[in-house]
Amino acid sequence: MLSLSVWDRFGLAIPRLENANRDVSSSLNMRAACRRRRHWIAPVDGIHNLG
């Protein structure tokens, strides 16, 4: 009975952990993409501001 409840909790925890990992990795990827985009857009923005 006890082991069954532990396995149930473990089985419920696994999808949550996978979702958390996916959320973290996707947010990191988005942050990296934003940084990359900002790096490329910044000089263009400066030119527009000067113009």
C-alpha atoms as one frame of an Amber mdcrd trajectory, in Angstrom:
protein
   0.000   0.000   0.000   2.745   2.444   0.964   4.929   1.537  -2.021   1.930
   1.932  -4.339   1.285   5.472  -3.076   4.991   6.301  -3.471   4.931   5.025
  -7.052   1.713   6.989  -7.684   3.377  10.153  -6.402   6.463   9.411  -8.470
   4.334   8.847 -11.573   2.521  12.137 -10.952   5.792  13.997 -10.333   7.510
  12.865 -13.552   5.244  14.784 -16.001   5.526  17.880 -13.791   9.318  17.651
 -13.867   9.304  17.180 -17.644   7.007  20.196 -18.076   9.214  22.283 -15.777
  12.313  21.291 -17.749  10.569  22.156 -21.016   9.429  25.537 -19.639  12.932
  26.363 -18.391  14.625  25.322 -21.631  12.080  27.196 -23.773  12.428  30.351
 -21.670  16.230  30.095 -21.905  15.960  29.634 -25.675  13.643  32.648 -25.918
  16.062  34.709 -23.830  18.975  33.668 -26.049  16.967  34.463 -29.188  16.015
  37.881 -27.803  19.654  38.591 -26.966  20.716  37.526 -30.459  17.964  39.618
 -32.058  18.834  42.642 -29.920  22.477  42.264 -30.923  21.536  42.456 -34.603
  18.795  45.096 -34.273  20.679  47.542 -32.009  22.994  49.006 -34.730  20.005
  49.438 -37.074  18.047  51.190 -34.292  21.030  53.490 -33.701  21.160  54.391
 -37.399  17.419  55.124 -37.411  17.779  57.259 -34.281  20.667  59.216 -35.837
  18.694  59.699 -39.040
